[in-house]
Amino acid sequence: MSIRTRLTLWYSFLLGALLLVFGIGLYSYISVKLFDSQDREMASLAEEVINRGIQSSSNPFTGELEFTWSLSFRFSTGYAAQIIDPASGEIKRSTLPRNVVIPHSSESIQKAIKDSFYVVNEKGKSPNGTDIVWRIAYVPFSMKVAPDQIVGVLQIATTIDNTLAILSQVSRFLILFALLVIVLAATSGLYLSRKALKPIEQIIRTTGQIESSEDLGRRIEYKGPRDEIGRLTETINSMLDRVEGTYRELEESDRMQRRFVSDASHELRTPLTTIRGNVEFLEKVWNQERSGGSLSDEEKRELSLEAVSDIAGEASRMSRLVNDLLALARADSGTAMQLEELEIRPIVEDVCRKAALLPKKADWRIGSLEALTGAFVRGNADSLSQMLFIFLENAFKYTPEGYVVLDAVKAPRQIGIRIRDTGIGMDKDEVPHIFERFYRADVSRGKTAGTGLGLSIAKWIIDQHGGSIEVTTRLQEGSTFLIWLPLSASEALEAGEGPIPLADGSNADASADTDE
Ligand code: ADP
């Protein structure tokens, strides 16, 4: 059952109950008032009859008291009187014709004697023989000569058919009135509750549509005041905003994950295909040899060497790729990096030393590392080295001539490690993308070996250290990568530079500037 129907039913039921109480009250009040005035009339009539109309005398022979009904007393129209002997219950006198009596019972006589006045309604016959309802007042009386002896009970009676008719009309009116009010109230209640609950129905409809159409962009339109329903609408709408936001994020991360998996599979397939091709080639060469092939030993050795070196090259490329993928998978799993207080200079120097061994065509120079002296960061030594190697390997890879230089700069609360090269550089439009997974700039694609994963790993490491990165590059002129790392809190305090935000990755905003 809908709230609307329930509300209306409750409302009508309560109103009905209220009207019933009111009706009964009003009916009782009217009937009491009507009968009360009649009873008072009968009481005064009885008094008058007893005082003026009844004469008593003592029978000279028996000594018994006798009554005389005064004919001179003009009895009020509409009333009848009757005197009953309380001992025998006999009718002694009556103003009615002989064939008509006022109904009486010994019970009522006893009650009247006890209370000195008693009124009761009883069915009987009218003087013309029709059925009527009498209202009868019983009034016991005694004579002056013997005030303690009840000599008779006077009955004053009147027909109350008219009063009963009025009362039945009143009750009919009250019932009709109540029914009308209930019907009106139920109808207006239905209308009002429909009006009040309309926005809720709209909410149900819209949320239903959102559910069935899966259109999370829909919102509940509500133009009313900011009452309970207004606030409910607001809450649901903001909840939908959040659900939509989370859903879009999940969709985006799902899309990225799929792209990552498909790119990774694609990247892994290339070396595998080369390895398989070479293995098949070798197999063919050796099978031909077994069946007495025509190749000379020298030719066989050269072919085999070529194939094996291809296999080795691809295998190491694959192993690099798998390592990179593992690093990124770790990054995706959300495990926080173990950080500790580190002196940065020895790490950078170690990287510089090992960098001399990397394959390169450009001149390798180490600039001033003075800014790093005594500088401490909260970091992970292995990850920091890995990150610096990524930038250096790239610099060597993309610098066919000229030089690559690493130096350090200092800024308030942070230190910068700068890697500059005079290599191929990049188009400024590509800079925002180079940190994306598998992204390779146009100039390097197909010309230089690479997976497009290095910078995304480097960016993740910088993020984990709460650092940032600036890129300055010009096509065919070279690039500069400046990595900013926050100094550890204790050191910044010693230097009087005030507290620094915690390096929790949340403020890691890798920025990319270009210099055109
Ligand atoms: P890759 O394995 O291709 O080097 P990275 O993620 O390390 O992948 O780099 C992404 C792309 O950024 C590279 O493909 C290259 O186009 C560009 N890039 C990176 N470093 C340099 C640089 N020092 N000079 C020019 N281009 C660079």
GROMACS .gro file of N, CA and C in nm, residues 426-428 431 470-475 477-480 512-516:
model
   57
  426MET      N    1   6.290   1.749  -2.829
  426MET     CA    2   6.152   1.704  -2.857
  426MET      C    3   6.067   1.821  -2.900
  427ASP      N    4   5.956   1.788  -2.964
  427ASP     CA    5   5.857   1.890  -2.996
  427ASP      C    6   5.784   1.925  -2.866
  428LYS      N    7   5.748   2.054  -2.847
  428LYS     CA    8   5.688   2.092  -2.718
  428LYS      C    9   5.554   2.021  -2.693
  431VAL      N   10   5.597   1.690  -2.491
  431VAL     CA   11   5.644   1.689  -2.351
  431VAL      C   12   5.537   1.639  -2.253
  470GLU      N   13   6.101   1.934  -1.394
  470GLU     CA   14   6.084   2.037  -1.498
  470GLU      C   15   6.156   1.990  -1.623
  471VAL      N   16   6.091   2.007  -1.736
  471VAL     CA   17   6.152   1.964  -1.863
  471VAL      C   18   6.166   2.087  -1.953
  472THR      N   19   6.283   2.107  -2.003
  472THR     CA   20   6.306   2.215  -2.100
  472THR      C   21   6.366   2.148  -2.223
  473THR      N   22   6.308   2.171  -2.338
  473THR     CA   23   6.359   2.100  -2.455
  473THR      C   24   6.336   2.180  -2.582
  474ARG      N   25   6.420   2.160  -2.678
  474ARG     CA   26   6.402   2.222  -2.809
  474ARG      C   27   6.446   2.120  -2.914
  475LEU      N   28   6.359   2.104  -3.011
  475LEU     CA   29   6.384   2.002  -3.114
  475LEU      C   30   6.521   2.025  -3.180
  477GLU      N   31   6.799   2.047  -3.058
  477GLU     CA   32   6.899   2.125  -2.982
  477GLU      C   33   6.933   2.063  -2.848
  478GLY      N   34   6.843   1.981  -2.797
  478GLY     CA   35   6.873   1.914  -2.670
  478GLY      C   36   6.762   1.933  -2.566
  479SER      N   37   6.781   1.862  -2.455
  479SER     CA   38   6.679   1.867  -2.348
  479SER      C   39   6.746   1.882  -2.213
  480THR      N   40   6.670   1.940  -2.119
  480THR     CA   41   6.718   1.948  -1.981
  480THR      C   42   6.608   1.894  -1.891
  512ALA      N   43   5.601   2.016  -1.643
  512ALA     CA   44   5.681   2.009  -1.764
  512ALA      C   45   5.681   2.145  -1.832
  513ASP      N   46   5.797   2.206  -1.837
  513ASP     CA   47   5.807   2.336  -1.904
  513ASP      C   48   5.882   2.316  -2.035
  514THR      N   49   5.848   2.394  -2.129
  514THR     CA   50   5.924   2.387  -2.255
  514THR      C   51   5.978   2.524  -2.287
  515ASP      N   52   6.087   2.521  -2.354
  515ASP     CA   53   6.151   2.646  -2.391
  515ASP      C   54   6.158   2.647  -2.543
  516GLU      N   55   6.073   2.719  -2.604
  516GLU     CA   56   6.068   2.717  -2.750
  516GLU      C   57   6.154   2.826  -2.811
   0.00000   0.00000   0.00000
